[in-house]
mmCIF file of C-alpha atoms in Angstrom:
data_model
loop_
_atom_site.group_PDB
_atom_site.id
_atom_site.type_symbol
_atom_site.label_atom_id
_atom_site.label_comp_id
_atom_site.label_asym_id
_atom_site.label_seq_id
_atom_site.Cartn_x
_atom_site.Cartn_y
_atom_site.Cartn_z
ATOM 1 C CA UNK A 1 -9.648 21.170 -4.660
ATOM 2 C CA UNK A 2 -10.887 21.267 -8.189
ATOM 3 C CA UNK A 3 -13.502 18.310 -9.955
ATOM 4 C CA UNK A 4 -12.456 15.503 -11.931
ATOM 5 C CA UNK A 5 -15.940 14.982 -13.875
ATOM 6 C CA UNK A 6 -16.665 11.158 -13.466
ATOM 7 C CA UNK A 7 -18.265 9.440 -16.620
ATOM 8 C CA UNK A 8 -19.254 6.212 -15.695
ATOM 9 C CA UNK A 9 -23.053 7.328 -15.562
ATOM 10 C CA UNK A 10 -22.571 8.366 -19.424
ATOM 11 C CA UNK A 11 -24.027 5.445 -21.322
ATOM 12 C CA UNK A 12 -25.118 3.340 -18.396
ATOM 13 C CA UNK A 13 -27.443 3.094 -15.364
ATOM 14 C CA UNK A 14 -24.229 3.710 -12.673
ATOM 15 C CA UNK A 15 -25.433 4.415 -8.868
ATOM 16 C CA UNK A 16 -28.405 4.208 -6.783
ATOM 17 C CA UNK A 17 -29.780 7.646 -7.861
ATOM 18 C CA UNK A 18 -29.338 7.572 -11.656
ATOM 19 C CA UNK A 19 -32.288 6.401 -13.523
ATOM 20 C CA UNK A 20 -31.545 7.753 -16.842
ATOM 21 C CA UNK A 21 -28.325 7.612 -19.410
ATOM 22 C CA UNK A 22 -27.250 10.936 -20.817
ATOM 23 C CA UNK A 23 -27.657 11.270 -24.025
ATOM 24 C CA UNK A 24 -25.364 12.382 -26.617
ATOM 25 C CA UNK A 25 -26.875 16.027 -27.182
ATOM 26 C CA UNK A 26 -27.025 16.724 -23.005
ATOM 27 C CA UNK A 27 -23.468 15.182 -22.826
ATOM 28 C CA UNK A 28 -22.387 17.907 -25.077
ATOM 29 C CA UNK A 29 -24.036 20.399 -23.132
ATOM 30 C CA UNK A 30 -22.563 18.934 -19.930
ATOM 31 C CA UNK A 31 -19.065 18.785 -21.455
ATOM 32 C CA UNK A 32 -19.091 22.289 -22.465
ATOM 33 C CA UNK A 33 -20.872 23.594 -19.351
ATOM 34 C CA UNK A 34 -17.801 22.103 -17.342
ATOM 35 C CA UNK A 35 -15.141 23.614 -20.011
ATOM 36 C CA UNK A 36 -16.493 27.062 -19.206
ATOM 37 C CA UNK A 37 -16.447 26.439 -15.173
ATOM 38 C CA UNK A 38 -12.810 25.198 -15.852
ATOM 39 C CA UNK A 39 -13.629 21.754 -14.799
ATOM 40 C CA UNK A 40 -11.088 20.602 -17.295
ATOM 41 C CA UNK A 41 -10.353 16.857 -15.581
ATOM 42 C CA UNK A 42 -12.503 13.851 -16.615
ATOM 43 C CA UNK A 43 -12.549 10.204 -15.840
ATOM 44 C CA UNK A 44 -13.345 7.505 -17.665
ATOM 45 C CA UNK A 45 -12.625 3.631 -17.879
ATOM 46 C CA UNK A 46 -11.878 1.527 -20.714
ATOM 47 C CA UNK A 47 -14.960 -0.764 -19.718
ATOM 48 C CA UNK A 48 -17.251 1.995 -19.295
ATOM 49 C CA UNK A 49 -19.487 2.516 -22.269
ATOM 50 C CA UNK A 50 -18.959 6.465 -21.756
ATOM 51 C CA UNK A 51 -15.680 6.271 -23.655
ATOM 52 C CA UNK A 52 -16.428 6.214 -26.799
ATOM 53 C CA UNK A 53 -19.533 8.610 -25.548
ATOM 54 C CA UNK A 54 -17.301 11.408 -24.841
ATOM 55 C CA UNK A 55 -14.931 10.460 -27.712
ATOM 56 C CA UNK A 56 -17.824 12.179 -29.742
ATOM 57 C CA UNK A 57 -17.446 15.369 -27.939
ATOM 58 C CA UNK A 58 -15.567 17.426 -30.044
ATOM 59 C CA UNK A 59 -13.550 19.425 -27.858
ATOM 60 C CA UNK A 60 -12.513 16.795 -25.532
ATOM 61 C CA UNK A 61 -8.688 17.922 -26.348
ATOM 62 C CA UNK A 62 -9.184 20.426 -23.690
ATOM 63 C CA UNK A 63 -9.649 18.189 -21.256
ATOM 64 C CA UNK A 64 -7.493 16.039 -19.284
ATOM 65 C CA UNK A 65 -8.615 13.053 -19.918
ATOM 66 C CA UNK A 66 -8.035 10.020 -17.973
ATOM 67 C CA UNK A 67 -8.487 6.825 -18.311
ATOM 68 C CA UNK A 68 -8.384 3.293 -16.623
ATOM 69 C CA UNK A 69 -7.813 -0.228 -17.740
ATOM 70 C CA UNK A 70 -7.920 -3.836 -16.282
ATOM 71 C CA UNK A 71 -5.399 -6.034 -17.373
ATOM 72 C CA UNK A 72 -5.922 -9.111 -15.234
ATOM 73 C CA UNK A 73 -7.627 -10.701 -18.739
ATOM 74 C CA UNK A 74 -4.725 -10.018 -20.503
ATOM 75 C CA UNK A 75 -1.523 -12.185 -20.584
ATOM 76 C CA UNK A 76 1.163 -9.422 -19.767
ATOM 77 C CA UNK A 77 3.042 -8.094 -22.379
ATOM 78 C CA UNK A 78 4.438 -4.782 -24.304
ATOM 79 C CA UNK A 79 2.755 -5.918 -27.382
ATOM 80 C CA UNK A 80 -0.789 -6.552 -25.510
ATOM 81 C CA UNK A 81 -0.622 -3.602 -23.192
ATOM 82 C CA UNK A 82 0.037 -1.229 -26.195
ATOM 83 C CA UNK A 83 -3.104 -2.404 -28.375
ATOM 84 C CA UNK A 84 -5.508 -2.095 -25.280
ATOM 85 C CA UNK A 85 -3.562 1.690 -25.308
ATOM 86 C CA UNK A 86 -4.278 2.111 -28.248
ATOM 87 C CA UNK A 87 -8.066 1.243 -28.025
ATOM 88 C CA UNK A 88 -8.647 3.595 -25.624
ATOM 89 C CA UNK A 89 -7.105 6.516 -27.795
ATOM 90 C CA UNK A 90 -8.814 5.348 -30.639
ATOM 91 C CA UNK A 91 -11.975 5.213 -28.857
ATOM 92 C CA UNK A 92 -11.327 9.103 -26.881
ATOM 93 C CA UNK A 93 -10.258 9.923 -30.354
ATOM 94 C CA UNK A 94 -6.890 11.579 -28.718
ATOM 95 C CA UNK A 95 -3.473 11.261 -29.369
ATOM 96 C CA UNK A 96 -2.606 11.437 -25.896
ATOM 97 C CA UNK A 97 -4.455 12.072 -22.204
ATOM 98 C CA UNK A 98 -3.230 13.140 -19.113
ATOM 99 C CA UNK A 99 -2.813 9.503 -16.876
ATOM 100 C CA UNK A 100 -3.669 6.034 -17.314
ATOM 101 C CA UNK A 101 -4.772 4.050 -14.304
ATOM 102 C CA UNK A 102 -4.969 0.382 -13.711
ATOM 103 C CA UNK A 103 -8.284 -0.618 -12.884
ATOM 104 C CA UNK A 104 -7.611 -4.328 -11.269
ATOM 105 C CA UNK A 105 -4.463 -3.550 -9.552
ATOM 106 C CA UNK A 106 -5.634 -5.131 -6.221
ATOM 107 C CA UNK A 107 -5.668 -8.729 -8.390
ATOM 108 C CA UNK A 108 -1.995 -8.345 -9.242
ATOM 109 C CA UNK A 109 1.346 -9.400 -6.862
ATOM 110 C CA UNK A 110 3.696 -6.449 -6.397
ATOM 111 C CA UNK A 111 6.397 -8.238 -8.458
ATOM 112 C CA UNK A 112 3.442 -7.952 -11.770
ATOM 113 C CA UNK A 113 2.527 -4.902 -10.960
ATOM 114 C CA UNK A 114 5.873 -3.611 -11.081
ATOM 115 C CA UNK A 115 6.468 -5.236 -14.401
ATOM 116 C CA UNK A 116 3.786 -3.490 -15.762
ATOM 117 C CA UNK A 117 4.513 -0.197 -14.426
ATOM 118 C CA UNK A 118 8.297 -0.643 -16.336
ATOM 119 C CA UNK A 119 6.499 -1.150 -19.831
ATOM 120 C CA UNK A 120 4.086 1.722 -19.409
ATOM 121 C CA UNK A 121 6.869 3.995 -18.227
ATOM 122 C CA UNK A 122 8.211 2.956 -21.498
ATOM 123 C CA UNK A 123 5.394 5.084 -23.413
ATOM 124 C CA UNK A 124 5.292 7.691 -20.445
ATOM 125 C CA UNK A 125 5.075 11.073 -22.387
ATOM 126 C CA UNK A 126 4.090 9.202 -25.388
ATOM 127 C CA UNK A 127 0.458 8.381 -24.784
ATOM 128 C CA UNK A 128 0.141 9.863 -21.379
ATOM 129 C CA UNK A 129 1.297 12.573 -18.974
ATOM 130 C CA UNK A 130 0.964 10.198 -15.607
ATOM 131 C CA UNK A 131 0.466 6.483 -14.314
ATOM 132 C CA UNK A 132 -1.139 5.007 -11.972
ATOM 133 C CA UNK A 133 -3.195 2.827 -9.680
ATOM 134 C CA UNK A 134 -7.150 3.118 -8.842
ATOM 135 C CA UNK A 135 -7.558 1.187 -5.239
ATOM 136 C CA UNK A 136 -10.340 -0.219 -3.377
ATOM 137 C CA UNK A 137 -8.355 -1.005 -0.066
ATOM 138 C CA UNK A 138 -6.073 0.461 1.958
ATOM 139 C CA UNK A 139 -4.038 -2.567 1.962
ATOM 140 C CA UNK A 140 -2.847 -1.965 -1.646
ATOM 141 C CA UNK A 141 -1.342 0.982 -0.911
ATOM 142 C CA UNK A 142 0.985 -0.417 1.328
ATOM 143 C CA UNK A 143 1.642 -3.277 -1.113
ATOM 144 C CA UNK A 144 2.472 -1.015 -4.140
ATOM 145 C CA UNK A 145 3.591 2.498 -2.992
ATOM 146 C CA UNK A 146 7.547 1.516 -3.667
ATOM 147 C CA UNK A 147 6.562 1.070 -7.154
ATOM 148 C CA UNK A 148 8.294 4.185 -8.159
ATOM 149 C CA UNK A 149 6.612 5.025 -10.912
ATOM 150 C CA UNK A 150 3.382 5.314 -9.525
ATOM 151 C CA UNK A 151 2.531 9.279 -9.631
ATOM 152 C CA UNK A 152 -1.254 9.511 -9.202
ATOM 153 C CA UNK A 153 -3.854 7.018 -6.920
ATOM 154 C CA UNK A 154 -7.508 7.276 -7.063
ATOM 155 C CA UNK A 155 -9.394 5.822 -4.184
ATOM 156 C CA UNK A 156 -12.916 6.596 -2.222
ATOM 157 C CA UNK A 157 -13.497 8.451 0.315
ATOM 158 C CA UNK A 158 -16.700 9.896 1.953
ATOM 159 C CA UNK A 159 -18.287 10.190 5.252
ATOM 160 C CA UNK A 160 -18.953 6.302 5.854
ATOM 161 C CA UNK A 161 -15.615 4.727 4.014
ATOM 162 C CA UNK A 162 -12.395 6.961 5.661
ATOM 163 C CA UNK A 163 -10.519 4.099 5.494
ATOM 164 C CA UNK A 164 -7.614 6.480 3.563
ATOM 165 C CA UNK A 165 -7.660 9.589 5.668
ATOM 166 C CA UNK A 166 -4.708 8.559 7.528
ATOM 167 C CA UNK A 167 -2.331 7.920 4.256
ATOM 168 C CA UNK A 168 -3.339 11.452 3.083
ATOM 169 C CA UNK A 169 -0.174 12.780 4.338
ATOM 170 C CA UNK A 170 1.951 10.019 3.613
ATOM 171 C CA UNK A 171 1.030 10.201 -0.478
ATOM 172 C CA UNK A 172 1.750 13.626 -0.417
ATOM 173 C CA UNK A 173 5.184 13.373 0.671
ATOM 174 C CA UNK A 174 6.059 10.859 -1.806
ATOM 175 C CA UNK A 175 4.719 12.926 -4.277
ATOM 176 C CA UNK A 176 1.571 11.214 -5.441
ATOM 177 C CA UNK A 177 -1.062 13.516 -7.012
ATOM 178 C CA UNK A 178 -4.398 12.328 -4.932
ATOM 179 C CA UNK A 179 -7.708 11.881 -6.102
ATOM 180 C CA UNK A 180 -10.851 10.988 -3.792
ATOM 181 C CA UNK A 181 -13.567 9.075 -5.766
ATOM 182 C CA UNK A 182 -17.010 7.759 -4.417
ATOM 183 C CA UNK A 183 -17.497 10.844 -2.170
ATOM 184 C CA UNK A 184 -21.317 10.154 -2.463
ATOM 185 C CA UNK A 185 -20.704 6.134 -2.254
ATOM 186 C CA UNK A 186 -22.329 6.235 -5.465
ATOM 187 C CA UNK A 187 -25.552 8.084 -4.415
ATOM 188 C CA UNK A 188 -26.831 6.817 -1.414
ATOM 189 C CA UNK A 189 -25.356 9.445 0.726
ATOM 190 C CA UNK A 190 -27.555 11.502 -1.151
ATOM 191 C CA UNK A 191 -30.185 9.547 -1.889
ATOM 192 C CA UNK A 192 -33.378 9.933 -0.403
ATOM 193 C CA UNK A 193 -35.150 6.386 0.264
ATOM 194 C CA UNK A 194 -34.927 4.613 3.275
ATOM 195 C CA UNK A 195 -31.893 2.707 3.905
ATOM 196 C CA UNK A 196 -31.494 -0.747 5.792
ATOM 197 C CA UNK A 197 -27.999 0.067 6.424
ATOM 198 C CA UNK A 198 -27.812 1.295 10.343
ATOM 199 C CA UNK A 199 -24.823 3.043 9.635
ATOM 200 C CA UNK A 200 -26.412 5.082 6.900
ATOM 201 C CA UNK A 201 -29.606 5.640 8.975
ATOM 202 C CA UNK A 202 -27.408 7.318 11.650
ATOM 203 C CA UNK A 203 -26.244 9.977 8.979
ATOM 204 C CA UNK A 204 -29.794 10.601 7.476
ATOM 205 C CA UNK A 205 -30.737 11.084 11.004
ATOM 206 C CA UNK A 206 -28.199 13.272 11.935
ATOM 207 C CA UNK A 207 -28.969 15.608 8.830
ATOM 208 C CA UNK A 208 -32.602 15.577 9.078
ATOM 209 C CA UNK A 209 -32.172 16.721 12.729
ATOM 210 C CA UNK A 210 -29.965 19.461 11.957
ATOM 211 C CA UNK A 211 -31.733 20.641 8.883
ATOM 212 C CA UNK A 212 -28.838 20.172 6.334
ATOM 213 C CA UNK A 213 -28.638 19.218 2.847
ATOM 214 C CA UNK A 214 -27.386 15.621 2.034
ATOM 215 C CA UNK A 215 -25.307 17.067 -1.039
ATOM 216 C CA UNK A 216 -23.781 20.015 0.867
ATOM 217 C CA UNK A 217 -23.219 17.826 3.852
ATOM 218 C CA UNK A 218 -21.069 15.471 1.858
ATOM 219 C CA UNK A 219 -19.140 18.135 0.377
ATOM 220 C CA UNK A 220 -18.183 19.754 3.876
ATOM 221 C CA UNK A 221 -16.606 16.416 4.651
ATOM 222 C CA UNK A 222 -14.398 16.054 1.894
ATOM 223 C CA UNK A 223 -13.233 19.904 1.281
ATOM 224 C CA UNK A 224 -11.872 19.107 4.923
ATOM 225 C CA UNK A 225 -8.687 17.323 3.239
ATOM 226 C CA UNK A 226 -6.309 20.006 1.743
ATOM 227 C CA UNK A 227 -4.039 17.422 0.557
ATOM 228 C CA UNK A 228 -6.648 15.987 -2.034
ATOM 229 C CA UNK A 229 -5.782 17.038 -5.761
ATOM 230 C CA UNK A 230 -8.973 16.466 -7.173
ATOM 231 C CA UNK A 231 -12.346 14.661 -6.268
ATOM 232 C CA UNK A 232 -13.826 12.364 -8.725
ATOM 233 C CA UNK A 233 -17.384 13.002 -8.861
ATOM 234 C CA UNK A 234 -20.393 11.353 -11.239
ATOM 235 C CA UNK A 235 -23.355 13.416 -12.074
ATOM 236 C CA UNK A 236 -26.833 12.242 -12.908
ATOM 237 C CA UNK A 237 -27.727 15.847 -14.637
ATOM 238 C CA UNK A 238 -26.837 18.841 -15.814
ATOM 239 C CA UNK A 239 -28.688 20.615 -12.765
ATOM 240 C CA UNK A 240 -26.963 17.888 -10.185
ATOM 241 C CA UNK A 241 -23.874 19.287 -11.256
ATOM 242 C CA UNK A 242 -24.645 22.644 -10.638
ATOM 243 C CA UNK A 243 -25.336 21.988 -7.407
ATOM 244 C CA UNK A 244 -22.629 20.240 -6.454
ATOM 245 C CA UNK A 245 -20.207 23.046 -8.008
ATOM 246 C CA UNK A 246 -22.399 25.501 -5.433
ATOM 247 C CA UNK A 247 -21.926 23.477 -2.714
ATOM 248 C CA UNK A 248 -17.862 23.539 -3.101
ATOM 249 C CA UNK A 249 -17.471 27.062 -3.709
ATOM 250 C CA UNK A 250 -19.620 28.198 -1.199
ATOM 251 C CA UNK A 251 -19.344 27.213 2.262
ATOM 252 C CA UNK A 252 -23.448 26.047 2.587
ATOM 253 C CA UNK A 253 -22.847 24.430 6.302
ATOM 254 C CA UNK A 254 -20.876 26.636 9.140
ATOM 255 C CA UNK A 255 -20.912 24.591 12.143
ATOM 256 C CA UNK A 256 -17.977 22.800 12.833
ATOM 257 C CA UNK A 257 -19.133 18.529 12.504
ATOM 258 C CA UNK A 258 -16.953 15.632 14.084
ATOM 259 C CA UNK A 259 -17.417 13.326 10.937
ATOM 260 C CA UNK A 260 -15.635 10.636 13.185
ATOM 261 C CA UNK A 261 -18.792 9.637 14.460
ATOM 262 C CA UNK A 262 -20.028 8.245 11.083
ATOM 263 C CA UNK A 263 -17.068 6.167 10.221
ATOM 264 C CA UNK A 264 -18.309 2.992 8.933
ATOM 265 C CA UNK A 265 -16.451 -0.983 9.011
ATOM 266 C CA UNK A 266 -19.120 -2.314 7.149
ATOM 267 C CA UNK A 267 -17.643 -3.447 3.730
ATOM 268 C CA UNK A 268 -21.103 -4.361 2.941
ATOM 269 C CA UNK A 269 -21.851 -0.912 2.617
ATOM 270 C CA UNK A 270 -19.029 0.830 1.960
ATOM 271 C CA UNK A 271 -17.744 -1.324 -1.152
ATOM 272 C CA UNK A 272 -19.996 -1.165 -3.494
ATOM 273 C CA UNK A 273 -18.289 -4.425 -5.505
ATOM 274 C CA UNK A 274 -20.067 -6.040 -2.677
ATOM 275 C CA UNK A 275 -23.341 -4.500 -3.391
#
């Protein structure tokens, strides 16, 4: 399980824990920190401000950069979809990255969706490597994983939200590369201010009884899945980052947990479009 480094912090306030944007000199410093770890996968949206962040960064040609868009603005056609393509490169300052993701795929019927999965297979190997689909809801899955050329999903997943655990197996097998996002629900698995939530308060009380780090605890959870690709993860420093790449190479928590326990329904808290 390697890390997909998760951008949408770059150039914006993003999550409960990040106070401060990055700016351009400790992105560069971040970028090339992760480079030399070989955490050579990064995320980024076309409606993030980080995108034309990182586009400064001038090795980000050894990444794998990739990207998402939301088309449900747009009225769908080749000629549309191919200028917001070429927005994005212009704005990564690449010829090409690794996958392209829709962003708003849960607004779309399966019928449109397929439609525009034919015209980006159409510039498959041209601009990019992969497409696919970044979910919210189980439910889409079902709806769109017929749509052959869907080759890559990105979805949350953390101790509260394992609404996905049980199609693990069944993306795998039709040959979908998997990424987890949101395995810190945006920071307040981590965070450390009271929460309202009782569902949260049960897992704060859980670690503070047993002594554990929130950060290391989290982690645990997800290394758990073996058939997760890569886990999409946002830092709010350099230093944050270092910890978190400690926490998955090293195994910082041996007891065995039942993370059942902690499952949460609440959309409330779990989606944070709801927040």
């Amino acid at each position: 399980m390697n890390i997909c480094i998760g951008t949408a912090q770059i150039g914006s306030k993003y999550g409960v824990t990040n106070s401060e944007e990055f700016d351009l000199n400790t992105v560069d410093k971040f970028l090339s920190l992760a480079l030399r770890d070989k955490n050579n996968f990064i995320d980024t949206a076309h409606n993030y401000k980080s995108e034309k962040i990182i586009g400064k960064f001038k090795k980000l040609d050894k990444f794998n950069v990739i990207s998402k868009i939301s088309l449900s603005q747009l009225k769908i056609n080749e000629k549309n979809i191919e200028t917001k393509i070429n927005k994005i490169l212009n704005n990564l300052k690449l010829k090409k990255i690794y996958a392209l993701l829709i962003h708003d795929s849960f607004l779309f019927t399966k019928k449109e969706l397929k439609y525009i999965f034919e015209i980006l297979n159409n510039y498959n190997t041209s601009y990019f490597q992969k497409i696919g689909i970044s979910i919210y809801d189980p439910r889409d899955y079902y709806r769109f994983k017929n749509i052959s050329e869907i080759n890559i999903i990105q979805f949350p997943l953390n101790i509260l939200d394992q609404r996905f655990i049980n199609l693990l197996d069944d993306m795998k097998n039709n040959n979908i590369e998997v990424h987890a996002r949101s395995i810190f629900l945006q920071g307040k698995l981590i965070d450390s201010s009271n929460s309202t939530f009782t569902d949260l308060m049960r897992v704060d009380n859980y670690v503070k009884k047993n002594k554990y780090n929130k950060l290391d605890f989290s982690i645990k959870f997800i290394k758990n899945f073996k058939n997760i690709d890569k886990i999409v993860c946002g830092f709010n420093s350099i230093q944050h980052y270092r910890e978190v790449v400690k926490s998955i190479n090293k195994n910082q928590i041996k007891s065995k947990i039942d993370y059942s326990v902690f499952k949460s329904n609440n959309r409330l808290l779990i989606d944070p479009r709801k927040w």
